[in-house]
């Protein structure tokens, strides 16, 4: 399967990062969202990120202009039916993802590969709701996409070898590294990472340490570049909670039970950096712990 054109669904942080790296790798990209404002912000964000790469000598100025020229936007989901590979990067809710694939299906070419950037939802289950489970797989980028080197490739139970090989070839062309994961809740990265973050929240909840001491302990004691609570704020506490619920529901093991304090922060709308408050308050010049 030769992939030339790529459709990206969702113009948020992940979607615009995926469009960015695909365009740099000389793929023609069609980016869609339900909001024109989101599409405009995505293009502005991609241009800003490319400018930073140019200033650091990582991207040539001519390549930046060419990459931006390869990205087009549309409000019509149906327009993506003409692409060779679709990467869904919408909200991490299964019902939303299923509805998107259902709406897109009548417009697809027979050979189009469907993928999801989901961080934890069953690929087999998503694929089963489409007309092409053999040409469906998980294509999970890490955040921020232009910086992080890993891409998890997850086969559903029906995914065929040509589909896997085609997606693997795309990852290689991006200059990134593919990790093959089986279709179990959380795959590899989040199966390991999210329980660590959840345990850090329990450590806070039980008063073993405060926000600053927990993060300093893991940065200085385990050589982590970011503390687990700082990282949770960066990811989004709503996303962390959603993944923990997928792990808890899918594996039926109490060790994956989301910490009540994580649930409480999400209920308060304190979701981390994107809302200016989470385990840290970002409204001032410096982040201040909220506990």
PDB file of C-alpha atoms in Angstrom, residues 75-187:
ATOM      1  CA  UNK A  75     -14.692  21.520   8.006  1.00  0.00           C
ATOM      2  CA  UNK A  76     -16.174  18.651   5.973  1.00  0.00           C
ATOM      3  CA  UNK A  77     -15.228  15.260   7.426  1.00  0.00           C
ATOM      4  CA  UNK A  78     -16.322  13.628   4.164  1.00  0.00           C
ATOM      5  CA  UNK A  79     -13.398  15.306   2.343  1.00  0.00           C
ATOM      6  CA  UNK A  80     -11.015  12.946   4.129  1.00  0.00           C
ATOM      7  CA  UNK A  81     -12.543   9.987   2.300  1.00  0.00           C
ATOM      8  CA  UNK A  82     -10.185  10.584  -0.623  1.00  0.00           C
ATOM      9  CA  UNK A  83      -7.006  10.206   1.488  1.00  0.00           C
ATOM     10  CA  UNK A  84      -4.867   7.049   1.698  1.00  0.00           C
ATOM     11  CA  UNK A  85      -4.507   7.025   5.489  1.00  0.00           C
ATOM     12  CA  UNK A  86      -6.793   8.577   8.109  1.00  0.00           C
ATOM     13  CA  UNK A  87      -5.510   9.287  11.623  1.00  0.00           C
ATOM     14  CA  UNK A  88      -8.261  10.100  14.112  1.00  0.00           C
ATOM     15  CA  UNK A  89      -7.021  12.354  16.931  1.00  0.00           C
ATOM     16  CA  UNK A  90     -10.298  13.503  18.466  1.00  0.00           C
ATOM     17  CA  UNK A  91     -11.375  13.566  22.114  1.00  0.00           C
ATOM     18  CA  UNK A  92     -10.464  10.440  24.102  1.00  0.00           C
ATOM     19  CA  UNK A  93     -14.069   9.200  24.297  1.00  0.00           C
ATOM     20  CA  UNK A  94     -15.061   5.999  22.548  1.00  0.00           C
ATOM     21  CA  UNK A  95     -18.547   7.208  21.601  1.00  0.00           C
ATOM     22  CA  UNK A  96     -17.059  10.268  19.861  1.00  0.00           C
ATOM     23  CA  UNK A  97     -14.549   8.170  17.933  1.00  0.00           C
ATOM     24  CA  UNK A  98     -17.184   5.647  16.856  1.00  0.00           C
ATOM     25  CA  UNK A  99     -19.465   8.421  15.604  1.00  0.00           C
ATOM     26  CA  UNK A 100     -16.614   9.941  13.566  1.00  0.00           C
ATOM     27  CA  UNK A 101     -15.772   6.656  11.845  1.00  0.00           C
ATOM     28  CA  UNK A 102     -19.462   5.989  11.203  1.00  0.00           C
ATOM     29  CA  UNK A 103     -19.914   9.397   9.539  1.00  0.00           C
ATOM     30  CA  UNK A 104     -16.718   9.011   7.493  1.00  0.00           C
ATOM     31  CA  UNK A 105     -17.328   5.442   6.295  1.00  0.00           C
ATOM     32  CA  UNK A 106     -19.640   6.138   3.301  1.00  0.00           C
ATOM     33  CA  UNK A 107     -17.039   8.474   1.777  1.00  0.00           C
ATOM     34  CA  UNK A 108     -13.963   6.237   2.024  1.00  0.00           C
ATOM     35  CA  UNK A 109     -11.994   4.771  -0.843  1.00  0.00           C
ATOM     36  CA  UNK A 110     -11.824   0.952  -0.716  1.00  0.00           C
ATOM     37  CA  UNK A 111      -8.080   1.011   0.030  1.00  0.00           C
ATOM     38  CA  UNK A 112      -8.080   3.751   2.712  1.00  0.00           C
ATOM     39  CA  UNK A 113      -6.510   2.711   6.009  1.00  0.00           C
ATOM     40  CA  UNK A 114      -8.228   3.915   9.191  1.00  0.00           C
ATOM     41  CA  UNK A 115      -6.235   4.499  12.365  1.00  0.00           C
ATOM     42  CA  UNK A 116      -6.824   6.011  15.790  1.00  0.00           C
ATOM     43  CA  UNK A 117      -4.378   7.956  17.935  1.00  0.00           C
ATOM     44  CA  UNK A 118      -6.206   6.686  21.028  1.00  0.00           C
ATOM     45  CA  UNK A 119      -3.981   6.236  24.056  1.00  0.00           C
ATOM     46  CA  UNK A 120      -5.963   3.387  25.616  1.00  0.00           C
ATOM     47  CA  UNK A 121      -9.268   2.459  23.903  1.00  0.00           C
ATOM     48  CA  UNK A 122      -9.653  -1.004  22.334  1.00  0.00           C
ATOM     49  CA  UNK A 123      -8.564  -0.972  18.686  1.00  0.00           C
ATOM     50  CA  UNK A 124     -10.437  -4.221  18.047  1.00  0.00           C
ATOM     51  CA  UNK A 125     -13.679  -2.705  19.318  1.00  0.00           C
ATOM     52  CA  UNK A 126     -13.272   0.519  17.323  1.00  0.00           C
ATOM     53  CA  UNK A 127     -12.416  -1.495  14.192  1.00  0.00           C
ATOM     54  CA  UNK A 128     -15.441  -3.746  14.594  1.00  0.00           C
ATOM     55  CA  UNK A 129     -17.754  -0.761  14.086  1.00  0.00           C
ATOM     56  CA  UNK A 130     -16.293  -0.054  10.623  1.00  0.00           C
ATOM     57  CA  UNK A 131     -16.497  -1.816   7.253  1.00  0.00           C
ATOM     58  CA  UNK A 132     -12.729  -2.517   7.229  1.00  0.00           C
ATOM     59  CA  UNK A 133     -11.468  -4.042  10.487  1.00  0.00           C
ATOM     60  CA  UNK A 134      -8.563  -5.598   8.579  1.00  0.00           C
ATOM     61  CA  UNK A 135      -7.436  -2.103   7.497  1.00  0.00           C
ATOM     62  CA  UNK A 136      -7.757  -0.515  10.932  1.00  0.00           C
ATOM     63  CA  UNK A 137      -5.117  -0.116  13.647  1.00  0.00           C
ATOM     64  CA  UNK A 138      -3.847   2.056  16.465  1.00  0.00           C
ATOM     65  CA  UNK A 139      -1.361   4.796  15.554  1.00  0.00           C
ATOM     66  CA  UNK A 140      -0.455   6.305  18.932  1.00  0.00           C
ATOM     67  CA  UNK A 141       1.887   9.309  18.906  1.00  0.00           C
ATOM     68  CA  UNK A 142       3.450  10.699  22.076  1.00  0.00           C
ATOM     69  CA  UNK A 143       2.998  14.337  23.110  1.00  0.00           C
ATOM     70  CA  UNK A 144       4.495  16.679  21.929  1.00  0.00           C
ATOM     71  CA  UNK A 145       4.503  14.926  18.554  1.00  0.00           C
ATOM     72  CA  UNK A 146       7.323  16.899  16.838  1.00  0.00           C
ATOM     73  CA  UNK A 147       9.685  16.169  19.758  1.00  0.00           C
ATOM     74  CA  UNK A 148       8.868  12.632  20.941  1.00  0.00           C
ATOM     75  CA  UNK A 149      10.505   9.784  19.038  1.00  0.00           C
ATOM     76  CA  UNK A 150       8.149   6.913  19.830  1.00  0.00           C
ATOM     77  CA  UNK A 151       5.003   5.796  17.990  1.00  0.00           C
ATOM     78  CA  UNK A 152       3.027   2.830  19.307  1.00  0.00           C
ATOM     79  CA  UNK A 153       1.523   0.674  16.543  1.00  0.00           C
ATOM     80  CA  UNK A 154      -1.356  -1.448  17.830  1.00  0.00           C
ATOM     81  CA  UNK A 155      -2.972  -4.200  15.795  1.00  0.00           C
ATOM     82  CA  UNK A 156      -6.575  -5.133  16.417  1.00  0.00           C
ATOM     83  CA  UNK A 157      -7.467  -8.808  16.235  1.00  0.00           C
ATOM     84  CA  UNK A 158      -8.387  -8.416  12.538  1.00  0.00           C
ATOM     85  CA  UNK A 159      -5.589  -6.061  11.377  1.00  0.00           C
ATOM     86  CA  UNK A 160      -3.817  -7.559   8.353  1.00  0.00           C
ATOM     87  CA  UNK A 161      -0.087  -7.546   7.640  1.00  0.00           C
ATOM     88  CA  UNK A 162      -0.172  -5.103   4.663  1.00  0.00           C
ATOM     89  CA  UNK A 163      -1.907  -2.521   6.873  1.00  0.00           C
ATOM     90  CA  UNK A 164       0.694  -2.908   9.603  1.00  0.00           C
ATOM     91  CA  UNK A 165       3.536  -2.743   7.064  1.00  0.00           C
ATOM     92  CA  UNK A 166       2.109   0.429   5.466  1.00  0.00           C
ATOM     93  CA  UNK A 167       1.818   2.189   8.848  1.00  0.00           C
ATOM     94  CA  UNK A 168       5.278   1.009   9.870  1.00  0.00           C
ATOM     95  CA  UNK A 169       6.667   2.503   6.646  1.00  0.00           C
ATOM     96  CA  UNK A 170       5.063   5.863   7.522  1.00  0.00           C
ATOM     97  CA  UNK A 171       6.696   5.828  10.976  1.00  0.00           C
ATOM     98  CA  UNK A 172      10.065   5.052   9.361  1.00  0.00           C
ATOM     99  CA  UNK A 173       9.648   7.930   6.906  1.00  0.00           C
ATOM    100  CA  UNK A 174       8.933  10.271   9.826  1.00  0.00           C
ATOM    101  CA  UNK A 175      12.296   9.305  11.303  1.00  0.00           C
ATOM    102  CA  UNK A 176      10.564   8.008  14.438  1.00  0.00           C
ATOM    103  CA  UNK A 177      10.732   4.617  16.167  1.00  0.00           C
ATOM    104  CA  UNK A 178       7.797   2.193  16.137  1.00  0.00           C
ATOM    105  CA  UNK A 179       6.947   0.009  19.131  1.00  0.00           C
ATOM    106  CA  UNK A 180       4.506  -2.794  18.361  1.00  0.00           C
ATOM    107  CA  UNK A 181       1.917  -3.282  21.098  1.00  0.00           C
ATOM    108  CA  UNK A 182      -0.841  -5.812  21.556  1.00  0.00           C
ATOM    109  CA  UNK A 183      -4.418  -4.559  21.875  1.00  0.00           C
ATOM    110  CA  UNK A 184      -4.852  -4.581  25.645  1.00  0.00           C
ATOM    111  CA  UNK A 185      -5.956  -1.602  27.765  1.00  0.00           C
ATOM    112  CA  UNK A 186      -3.347   1.164  27.863  1.00  0.00           C
ATOM    113  CA  UNK A 187      -1.066  -0.640  25.367  1.00  0.00           C
TER     114      UNK A 187
END
